[in-house]
Coordinates of C-alpha atoms in Angstrom, one line a residue:
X1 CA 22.9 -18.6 -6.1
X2 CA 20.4 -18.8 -9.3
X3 CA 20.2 -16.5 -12.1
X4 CA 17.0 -15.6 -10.9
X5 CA 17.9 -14.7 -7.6
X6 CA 20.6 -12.6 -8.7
X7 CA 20.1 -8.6 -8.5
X8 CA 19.6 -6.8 -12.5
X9 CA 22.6 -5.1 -13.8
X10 CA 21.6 -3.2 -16.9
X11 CA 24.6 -2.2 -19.7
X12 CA 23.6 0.5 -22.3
X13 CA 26.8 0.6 -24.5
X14 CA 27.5 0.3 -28.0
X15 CA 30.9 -0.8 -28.2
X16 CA 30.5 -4.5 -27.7
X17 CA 34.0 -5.1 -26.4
X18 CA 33.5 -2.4 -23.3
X19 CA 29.9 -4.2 -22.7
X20 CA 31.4 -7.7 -22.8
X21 CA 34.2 -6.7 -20.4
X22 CA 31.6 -4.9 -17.6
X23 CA 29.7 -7.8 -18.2
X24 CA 32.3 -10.3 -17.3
X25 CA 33.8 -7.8 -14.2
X26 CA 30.4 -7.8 -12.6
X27 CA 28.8 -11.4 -12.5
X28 CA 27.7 -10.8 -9.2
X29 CA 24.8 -9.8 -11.2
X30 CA 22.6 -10.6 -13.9
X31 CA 23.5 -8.6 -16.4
X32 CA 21.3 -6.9 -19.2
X33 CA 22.6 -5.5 -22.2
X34 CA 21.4 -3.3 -24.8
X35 CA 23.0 -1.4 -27.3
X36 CA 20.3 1.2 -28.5
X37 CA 18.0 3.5 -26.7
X38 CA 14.8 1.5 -27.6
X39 CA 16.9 -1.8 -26.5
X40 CA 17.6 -0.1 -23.1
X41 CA 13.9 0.9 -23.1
X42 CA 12.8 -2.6 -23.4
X43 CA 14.6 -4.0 -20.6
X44 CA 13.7 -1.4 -18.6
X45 CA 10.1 -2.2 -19.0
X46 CA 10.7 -5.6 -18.6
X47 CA 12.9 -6.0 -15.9
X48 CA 12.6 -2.6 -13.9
X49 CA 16.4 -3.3 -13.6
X50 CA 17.8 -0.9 -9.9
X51 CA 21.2 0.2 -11.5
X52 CA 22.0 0.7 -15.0
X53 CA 24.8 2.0 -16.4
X54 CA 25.0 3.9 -19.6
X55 CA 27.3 5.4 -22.5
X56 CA 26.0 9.0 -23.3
X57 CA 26.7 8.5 -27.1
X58 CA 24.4 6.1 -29.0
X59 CA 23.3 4.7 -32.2
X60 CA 22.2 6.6 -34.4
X61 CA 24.7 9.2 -33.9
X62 CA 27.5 7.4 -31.2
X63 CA 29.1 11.0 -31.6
X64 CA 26.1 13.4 -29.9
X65 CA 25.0 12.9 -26.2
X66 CA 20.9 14.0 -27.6
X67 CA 20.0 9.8 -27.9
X68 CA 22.0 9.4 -24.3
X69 CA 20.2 12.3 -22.3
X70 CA 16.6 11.2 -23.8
X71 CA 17.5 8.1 -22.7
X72 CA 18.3 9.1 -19.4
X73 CA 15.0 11.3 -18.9
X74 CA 13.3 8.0 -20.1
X75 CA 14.6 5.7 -17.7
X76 CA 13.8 7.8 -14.6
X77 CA 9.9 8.7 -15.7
X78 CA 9.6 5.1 -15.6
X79 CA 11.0 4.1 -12.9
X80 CA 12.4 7.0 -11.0
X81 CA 14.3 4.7 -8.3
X82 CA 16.4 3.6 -10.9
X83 CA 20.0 4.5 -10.3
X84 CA 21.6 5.6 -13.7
X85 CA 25.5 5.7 -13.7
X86 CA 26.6 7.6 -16.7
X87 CA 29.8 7.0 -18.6
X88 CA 31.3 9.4 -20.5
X89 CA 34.4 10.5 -22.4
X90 CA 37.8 11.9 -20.9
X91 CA 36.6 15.6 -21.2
X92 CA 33.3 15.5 -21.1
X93 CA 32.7 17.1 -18.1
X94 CA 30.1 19.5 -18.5
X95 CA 27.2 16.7 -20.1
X96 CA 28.4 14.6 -17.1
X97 CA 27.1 17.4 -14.6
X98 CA 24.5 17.6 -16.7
X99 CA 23.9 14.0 -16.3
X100 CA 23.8 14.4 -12.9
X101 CA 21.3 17.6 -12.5
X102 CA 19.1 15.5 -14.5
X103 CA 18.7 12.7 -11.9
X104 CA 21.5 10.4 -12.6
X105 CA 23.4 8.5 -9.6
X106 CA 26.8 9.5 -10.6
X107 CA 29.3 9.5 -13.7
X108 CA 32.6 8.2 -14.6
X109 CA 35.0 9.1 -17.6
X110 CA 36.3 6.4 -19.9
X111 CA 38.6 5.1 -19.3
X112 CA 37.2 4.0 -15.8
X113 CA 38.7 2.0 -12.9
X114 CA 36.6 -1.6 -13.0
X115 CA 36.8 -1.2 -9.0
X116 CA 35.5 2.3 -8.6
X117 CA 32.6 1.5 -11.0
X118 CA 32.2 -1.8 -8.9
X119 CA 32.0 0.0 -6.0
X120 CA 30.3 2.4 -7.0
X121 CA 27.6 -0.1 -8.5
X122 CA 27.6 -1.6 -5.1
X123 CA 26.5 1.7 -3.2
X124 CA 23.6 2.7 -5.9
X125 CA 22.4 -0.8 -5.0
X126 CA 22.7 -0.1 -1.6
X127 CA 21.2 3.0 -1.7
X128 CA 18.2 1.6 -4.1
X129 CA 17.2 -1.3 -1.4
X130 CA 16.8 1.4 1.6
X131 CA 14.9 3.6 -0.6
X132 CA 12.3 0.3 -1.5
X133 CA 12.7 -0.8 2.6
X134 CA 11.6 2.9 3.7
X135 CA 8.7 2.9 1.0
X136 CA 7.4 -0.3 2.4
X137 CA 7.4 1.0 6.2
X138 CA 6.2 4.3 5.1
X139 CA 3.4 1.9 3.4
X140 CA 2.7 0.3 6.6
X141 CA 2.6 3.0 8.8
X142 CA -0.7 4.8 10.0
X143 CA -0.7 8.5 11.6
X144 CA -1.3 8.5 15.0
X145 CA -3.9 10.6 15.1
X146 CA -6.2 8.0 12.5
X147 CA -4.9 5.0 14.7
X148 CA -8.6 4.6 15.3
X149 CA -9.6 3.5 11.5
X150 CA -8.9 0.5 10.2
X151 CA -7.6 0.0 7.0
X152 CA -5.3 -1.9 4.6
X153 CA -6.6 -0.1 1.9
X154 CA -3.4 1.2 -0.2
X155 CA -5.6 4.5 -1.8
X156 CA -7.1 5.0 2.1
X157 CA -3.7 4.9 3.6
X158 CA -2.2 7.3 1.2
X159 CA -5.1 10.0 2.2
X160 CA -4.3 9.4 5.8
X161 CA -0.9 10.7 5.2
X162 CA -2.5 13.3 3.3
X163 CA -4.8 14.3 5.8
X164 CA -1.7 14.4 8.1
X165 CA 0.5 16.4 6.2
X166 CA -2.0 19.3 5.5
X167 CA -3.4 18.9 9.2
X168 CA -0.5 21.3 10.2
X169 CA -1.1 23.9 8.1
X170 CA -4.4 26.2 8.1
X171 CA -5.1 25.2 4.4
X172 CA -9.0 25.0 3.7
X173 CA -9.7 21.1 3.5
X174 CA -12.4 20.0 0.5
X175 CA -13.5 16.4 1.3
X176 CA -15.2 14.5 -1.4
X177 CA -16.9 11.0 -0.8
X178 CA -19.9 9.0 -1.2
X179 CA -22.3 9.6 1.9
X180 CA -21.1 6.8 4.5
X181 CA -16.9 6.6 3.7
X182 CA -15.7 8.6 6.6
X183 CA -15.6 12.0 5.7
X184 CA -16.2 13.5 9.4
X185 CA -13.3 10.9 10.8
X186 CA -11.4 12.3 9.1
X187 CA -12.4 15.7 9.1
X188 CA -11.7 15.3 13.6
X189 CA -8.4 14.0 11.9
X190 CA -7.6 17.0 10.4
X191 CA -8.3 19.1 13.6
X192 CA -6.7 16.6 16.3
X193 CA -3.3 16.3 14.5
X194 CA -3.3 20.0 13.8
X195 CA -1.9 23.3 16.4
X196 CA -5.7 24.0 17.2
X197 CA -6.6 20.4 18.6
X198 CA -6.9 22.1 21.8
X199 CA -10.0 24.0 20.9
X200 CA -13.1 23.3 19.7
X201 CA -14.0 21.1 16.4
X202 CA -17.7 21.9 15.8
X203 CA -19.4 20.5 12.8
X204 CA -22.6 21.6 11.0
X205 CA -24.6 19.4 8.6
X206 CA -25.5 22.0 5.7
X207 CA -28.5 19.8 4.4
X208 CA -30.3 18.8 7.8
X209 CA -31.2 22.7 8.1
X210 CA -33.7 24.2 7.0
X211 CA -32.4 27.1 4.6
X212 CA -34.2 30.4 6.8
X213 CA -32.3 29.2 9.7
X214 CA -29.3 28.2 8.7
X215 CA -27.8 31.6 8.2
X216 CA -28.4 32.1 12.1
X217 CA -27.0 29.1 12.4
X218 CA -23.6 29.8 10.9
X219 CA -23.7 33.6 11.8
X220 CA -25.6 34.2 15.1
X221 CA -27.9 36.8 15.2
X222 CA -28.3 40.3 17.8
X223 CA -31.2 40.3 20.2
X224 CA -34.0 41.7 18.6
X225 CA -32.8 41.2 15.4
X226 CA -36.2 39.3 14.4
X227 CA -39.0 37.9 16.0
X228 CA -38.1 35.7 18.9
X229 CA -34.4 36.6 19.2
X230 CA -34.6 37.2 22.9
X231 CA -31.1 37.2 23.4
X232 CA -27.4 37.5 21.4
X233 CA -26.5 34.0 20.0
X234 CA -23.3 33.2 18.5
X235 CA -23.3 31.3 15.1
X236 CA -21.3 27.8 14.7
X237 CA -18.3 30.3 12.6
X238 CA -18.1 31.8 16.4
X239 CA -18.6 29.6 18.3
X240 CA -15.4 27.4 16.4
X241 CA -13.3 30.3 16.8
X242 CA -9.4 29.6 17.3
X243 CA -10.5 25.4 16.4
X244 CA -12.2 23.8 13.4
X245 CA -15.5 24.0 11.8
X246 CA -16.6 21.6 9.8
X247 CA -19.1 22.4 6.7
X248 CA -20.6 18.9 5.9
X249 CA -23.0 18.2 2.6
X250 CA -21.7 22.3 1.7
X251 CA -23.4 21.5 -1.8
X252 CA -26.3 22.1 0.0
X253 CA -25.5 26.0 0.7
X254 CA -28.1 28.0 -0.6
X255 CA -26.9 30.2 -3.0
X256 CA -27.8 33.2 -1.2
X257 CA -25.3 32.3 2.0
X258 CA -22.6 31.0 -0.6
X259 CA -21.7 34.7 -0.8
X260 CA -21.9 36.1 2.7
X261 CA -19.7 32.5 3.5
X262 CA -17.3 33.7 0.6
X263 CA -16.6 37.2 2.0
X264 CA -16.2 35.1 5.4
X265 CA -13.5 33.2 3.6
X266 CA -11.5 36.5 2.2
X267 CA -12.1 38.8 5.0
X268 CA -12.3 36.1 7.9
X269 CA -14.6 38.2 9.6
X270 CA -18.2 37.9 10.1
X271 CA -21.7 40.4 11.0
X272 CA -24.6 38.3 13.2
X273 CA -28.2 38.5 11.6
X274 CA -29.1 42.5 13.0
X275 CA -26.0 43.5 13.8
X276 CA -23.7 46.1 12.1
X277 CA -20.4 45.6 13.8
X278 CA -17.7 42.9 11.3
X279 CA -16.3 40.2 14.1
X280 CA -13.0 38.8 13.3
X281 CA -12.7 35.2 13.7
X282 CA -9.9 33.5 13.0
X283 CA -11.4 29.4 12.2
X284 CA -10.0 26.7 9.8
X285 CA -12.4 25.4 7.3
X286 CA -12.8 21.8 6.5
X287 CA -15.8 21.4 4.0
X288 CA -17.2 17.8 3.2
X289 CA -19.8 16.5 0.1
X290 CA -20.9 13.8 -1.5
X291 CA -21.4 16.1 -4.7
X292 CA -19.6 16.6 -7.7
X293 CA -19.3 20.6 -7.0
X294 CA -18.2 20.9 -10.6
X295 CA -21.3 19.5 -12.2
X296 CA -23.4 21.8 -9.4
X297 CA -20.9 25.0 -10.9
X298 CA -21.7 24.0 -14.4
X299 CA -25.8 24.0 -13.6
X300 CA -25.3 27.2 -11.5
X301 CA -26.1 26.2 -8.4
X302 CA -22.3 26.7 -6.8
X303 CA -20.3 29.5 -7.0
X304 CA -17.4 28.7 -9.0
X305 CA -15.2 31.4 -7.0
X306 CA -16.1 29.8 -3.4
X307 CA -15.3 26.2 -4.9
X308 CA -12.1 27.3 -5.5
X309 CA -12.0 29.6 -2.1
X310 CA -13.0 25.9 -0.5
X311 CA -10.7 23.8 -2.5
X312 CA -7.2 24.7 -1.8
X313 CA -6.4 20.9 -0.7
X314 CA -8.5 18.6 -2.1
X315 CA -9.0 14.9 -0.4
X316 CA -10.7 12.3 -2.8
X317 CA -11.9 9.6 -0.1
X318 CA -12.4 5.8 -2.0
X319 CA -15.7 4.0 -1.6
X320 CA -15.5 0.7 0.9
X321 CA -16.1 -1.5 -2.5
X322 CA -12.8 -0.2 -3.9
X323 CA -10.7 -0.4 -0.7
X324 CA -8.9 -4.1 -0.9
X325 CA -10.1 -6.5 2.0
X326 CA -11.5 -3.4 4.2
X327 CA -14.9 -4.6 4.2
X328 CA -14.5 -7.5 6.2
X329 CA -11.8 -6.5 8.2
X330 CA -14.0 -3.7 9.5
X331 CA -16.9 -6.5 9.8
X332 CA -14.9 -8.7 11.9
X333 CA -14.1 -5.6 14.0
X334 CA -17.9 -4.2 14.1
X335 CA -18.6 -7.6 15.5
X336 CA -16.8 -7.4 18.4
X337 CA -17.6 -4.3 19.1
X338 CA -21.3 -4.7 19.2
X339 CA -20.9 -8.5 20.7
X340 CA -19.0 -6.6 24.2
X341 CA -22.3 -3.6 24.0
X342 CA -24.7 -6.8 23.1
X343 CA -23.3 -8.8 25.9
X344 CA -23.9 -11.4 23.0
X345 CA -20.2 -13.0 24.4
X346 CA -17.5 -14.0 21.7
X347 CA -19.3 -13.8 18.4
X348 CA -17.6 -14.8 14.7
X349 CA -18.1 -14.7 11.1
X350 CA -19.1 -17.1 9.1
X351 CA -17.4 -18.3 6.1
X352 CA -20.5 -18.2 3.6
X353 CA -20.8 -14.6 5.8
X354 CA -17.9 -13.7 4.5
X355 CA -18.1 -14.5 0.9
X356 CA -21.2 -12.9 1.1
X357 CA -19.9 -9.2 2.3
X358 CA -16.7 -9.3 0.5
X359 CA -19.6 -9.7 -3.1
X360 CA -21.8 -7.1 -1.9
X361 CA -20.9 -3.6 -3.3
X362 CA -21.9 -1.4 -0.2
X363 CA -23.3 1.9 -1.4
X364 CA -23.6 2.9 1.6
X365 CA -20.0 2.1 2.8
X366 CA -19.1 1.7 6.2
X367 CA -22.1 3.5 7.9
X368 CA -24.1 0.8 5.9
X369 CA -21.6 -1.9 7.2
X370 CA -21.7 -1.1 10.5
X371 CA -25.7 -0.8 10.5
X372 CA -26.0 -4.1 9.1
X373 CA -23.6 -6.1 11.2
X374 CA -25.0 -4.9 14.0
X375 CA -27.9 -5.6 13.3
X376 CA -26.8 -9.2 12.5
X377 CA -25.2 -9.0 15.8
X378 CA -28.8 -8.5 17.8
X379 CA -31.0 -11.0 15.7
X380 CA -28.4 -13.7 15.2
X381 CA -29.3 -17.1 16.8
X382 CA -26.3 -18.4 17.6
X383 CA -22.8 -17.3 18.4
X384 CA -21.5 -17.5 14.3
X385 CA -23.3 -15.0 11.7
X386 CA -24.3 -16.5 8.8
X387 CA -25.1 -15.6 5.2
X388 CA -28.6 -15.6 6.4
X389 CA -28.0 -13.6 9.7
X390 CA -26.0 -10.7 7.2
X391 CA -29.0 -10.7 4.6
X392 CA -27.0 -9.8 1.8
X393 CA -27.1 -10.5 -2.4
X394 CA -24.0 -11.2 -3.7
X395 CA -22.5 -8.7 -6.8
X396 CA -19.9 -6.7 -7.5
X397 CA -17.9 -5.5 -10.4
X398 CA -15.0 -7.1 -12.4
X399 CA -11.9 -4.5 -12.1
X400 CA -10.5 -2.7 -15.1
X401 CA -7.1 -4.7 -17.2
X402 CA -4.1 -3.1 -16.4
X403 CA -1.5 -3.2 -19.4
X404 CA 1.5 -3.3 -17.4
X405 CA 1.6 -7.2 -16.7
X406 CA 4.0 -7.1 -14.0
X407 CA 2.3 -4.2 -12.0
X408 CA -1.4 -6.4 -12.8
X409 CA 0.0 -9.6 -11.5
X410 CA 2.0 -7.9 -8.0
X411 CA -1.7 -6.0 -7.9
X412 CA -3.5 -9.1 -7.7
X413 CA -1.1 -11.0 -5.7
X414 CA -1.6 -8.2 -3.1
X415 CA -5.3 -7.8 -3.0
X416 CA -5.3 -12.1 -2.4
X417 CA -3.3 -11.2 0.6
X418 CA -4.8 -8.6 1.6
X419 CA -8.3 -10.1 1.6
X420 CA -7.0 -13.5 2.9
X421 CA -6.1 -11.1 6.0
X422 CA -9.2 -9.8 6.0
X423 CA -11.4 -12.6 5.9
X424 CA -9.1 -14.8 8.5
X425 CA -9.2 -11.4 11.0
X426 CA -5.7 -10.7 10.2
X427 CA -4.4 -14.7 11.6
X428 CA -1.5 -15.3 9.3
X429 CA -1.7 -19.4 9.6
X430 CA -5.3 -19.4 9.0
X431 CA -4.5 -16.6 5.7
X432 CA -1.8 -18.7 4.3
X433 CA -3.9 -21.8 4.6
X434 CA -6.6 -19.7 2.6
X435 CA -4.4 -19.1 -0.3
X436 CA -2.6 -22.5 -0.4
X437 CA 1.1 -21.3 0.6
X438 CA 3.2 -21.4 3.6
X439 CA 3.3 -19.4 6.7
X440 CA 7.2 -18.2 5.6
X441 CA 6.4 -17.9 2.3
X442 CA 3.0 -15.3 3.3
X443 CA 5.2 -13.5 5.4
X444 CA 7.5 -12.7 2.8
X445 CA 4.9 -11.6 0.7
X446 CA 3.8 -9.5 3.3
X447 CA 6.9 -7.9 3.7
X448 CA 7.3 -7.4 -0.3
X449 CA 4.2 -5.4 -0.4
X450 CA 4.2 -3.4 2.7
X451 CA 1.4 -5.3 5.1
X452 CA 1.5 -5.9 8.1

């Protein structure tokens, strides 16, 4: 086996004899050394090394534990997988549990058995590749209940297991996106994976009412209670009762219902327009907006006490231009789609099509996407959309240098994939042909990143 396949043993210890002899025990491994906290430090950036083993006392004073434990606290901020295995003197018990409380993997006391330690060694490996293996599936798996949207997206993915995990409580949900990313999907997502899924999600756009009816609207009003109110109508708050009700575009509240909607929210009960009588009604909140609620607080035109009343979980949704290859995959699947309600028969993408979508930066994300390719879909000549057929102008924006040039280059090897994936509508011949490497060799990049 090469050097370079071999797994990274780091050895933080002083004494050069000791570090030469673990050295030599373990060559199973490539072995790191360093004798230093900042020498340890380095390799760890470097090399991200899975199992390190390390002397408490260091240079400058060898006779403290201080330069060890910052070490140690060091190591695991950046990267917290790590598995430290602490060596420390005959009775030195006590900074050895404290080793331990800290986040190390375990300790021994010189002098140490070479086989324990190697066995030992072997198990924090162990124990570090099923961590990475279950990261990777966790990466690759999608809630149930948002089988339905298609994504790749890493920053999308991670909100759908968000959405899932605060779905099962009663928590008030604040969704913020650009108009156009999804924010009702997943709102339904929040209701259908939660105890109330068997009752009703009803959803009110706070913008596409006029403001003098949208308090009857929300509350429901008595008969009589002004002219025309022939009968008792429940509001949408009622009418959700014992489900979901979903406040889209709430930056458009007037100011005038954002306190009778507040009092809702502390007292959970409400009073219909003319009535006298306080209803309980027991509803969970999801509250959607493209606006920055802050900036509206800071020109008065929010209440900074029912943001926060709204904002007990807050889901930041990304834009389609910043979610890796999700542009066309959703194109390719939009195309079928509307090709089967077309009866247009089997319909494809172009390759200057393509090009052309993955450039454009979609500021009306996927509603935009979807209105255009189907639109593409009706007027489209032939059985292949082109450039033409898409009508879009190429752009986009260059993304931001990352520092850390290991993390830059797996981030860029990823979105190649990822969009290769995309384009080729997820064909794993035609994706490694795209990027120039074999079929194997696509697949185990696949598997290193988390994609399916």
């Amino acid at each position: 086996m090469s050097s370079e396949k071999l797994p990274h043993l780091l050895i933080v210890e002083d004494d050069r004899a000791l570090q030469k002899q673990i050295r030599w025990a373990f060559d199973q491994y490539e072995a790191l050394t360093a004798d230093d906290r900042e020498g340890a430090l380095a390799q760890v950036r470097r090399h991200h090394p899975p199992v390190v083993t390390m002397d408490l006392g260091l240079p400058p004073d060898a006779d403290s534990v201080s330069e060890g434990f910052k070490l140690l606290e060091e190591i695991l901020t950046l990267a917290p997988d790590t598995k430290v295995i602490v060596l420390t003197g005959q009775n030195d018990r006590a900074n050895a549990l404290r080793a331990v409380s800290l986040g190390a993997y375990d300790f021994f006391a010189k002098p140490f058995e070479i086989e324990m330690l190697g066995l030992t060694i072997q198990r924090a490996y162990r124990l570090y590749e099923l961590q990475q293996e279950n990261r990777r599936l966790q990466a690759m798996q999608q809630p149930d209940v948002l089988s339905g949207l298609l994504t790749r997206d890493p920053d999308l993915l991670r909100v759908c297991r968000t959405i899932e995990k605060v779905a099962v409580s009663d928590a008030t949900v604040l969704l913020l996106g650009e108009s156009g990313t999804g924010k009702e999907v997943l709102a339904r997502a929040v209701h259908e994976s939660s105890p109330r899924r068997r009752e009703r999600f009803v959803a009110i756009n706070c913008a596409a009412i006029p403001d003098n009816l949208l308090e009857s609207e929300l509350f429901g009003y008595e008969k009589g209670a002004f002219t025309g109110a022939a009968r008792t109508t429940l509001g949408k708050i009622e009418t959700a009762n014992g489900g979901t009700l979903m406040l889209d575009e709430i930056g458009d509240l007037p100011h005038a219902l954002q306190a009778k909607l507040l009092r809702f929210l502390q007292e959970r009960v409400i009073e219909r327009i003319g009535g006298r009588n306080e209803i309980p009604v027991n509803v969970r909140i999801v509250c959607a907006t493209h606006q920055d609620l802050k900036s509206l607080i800071a020109e008065g035109r929010f209440r900074e006490d029912l943001y926060y009343r709204l904002a007990e979980i807050v889901v930041n949704i990304p834009p389609l231009r910043a979610r890796s290859g999700d542009a066309t995959l959703l194109a390719h699947a939009f195309v079928r789609r509307f090709a089967a309600e077309q009866n247009r028969g089997a319909m494809t993408i172009r390759e200057d099509a393509l090009r052309a979508i993955e450039a454009h930066s979609w500021p009306g994300n996927v509603r935009e996407l979807e209105n255009c390719i189907k639109r593409a879909v009706i007027m489209a000549d032939g059985n292949q959309l082109t450039a033409d057929d898409i009508g879009l102008a190429g752009g986009g924006a260059q993304d931001a240098m990352l520092l850390d040039l290991r993390h830059a280059r797996d981030d860029a090897e990823r979105r190649v994939i990822i969009t290769a994936l995309a384009r080729a509508d997820g064909n794993v011949v035609r994706a490694a042909e795209l990027i120039g490497v074999s079929r194997p060799t696509l697949y185990d990049l696949m598997h290193r990143f988390g994609l399916k």
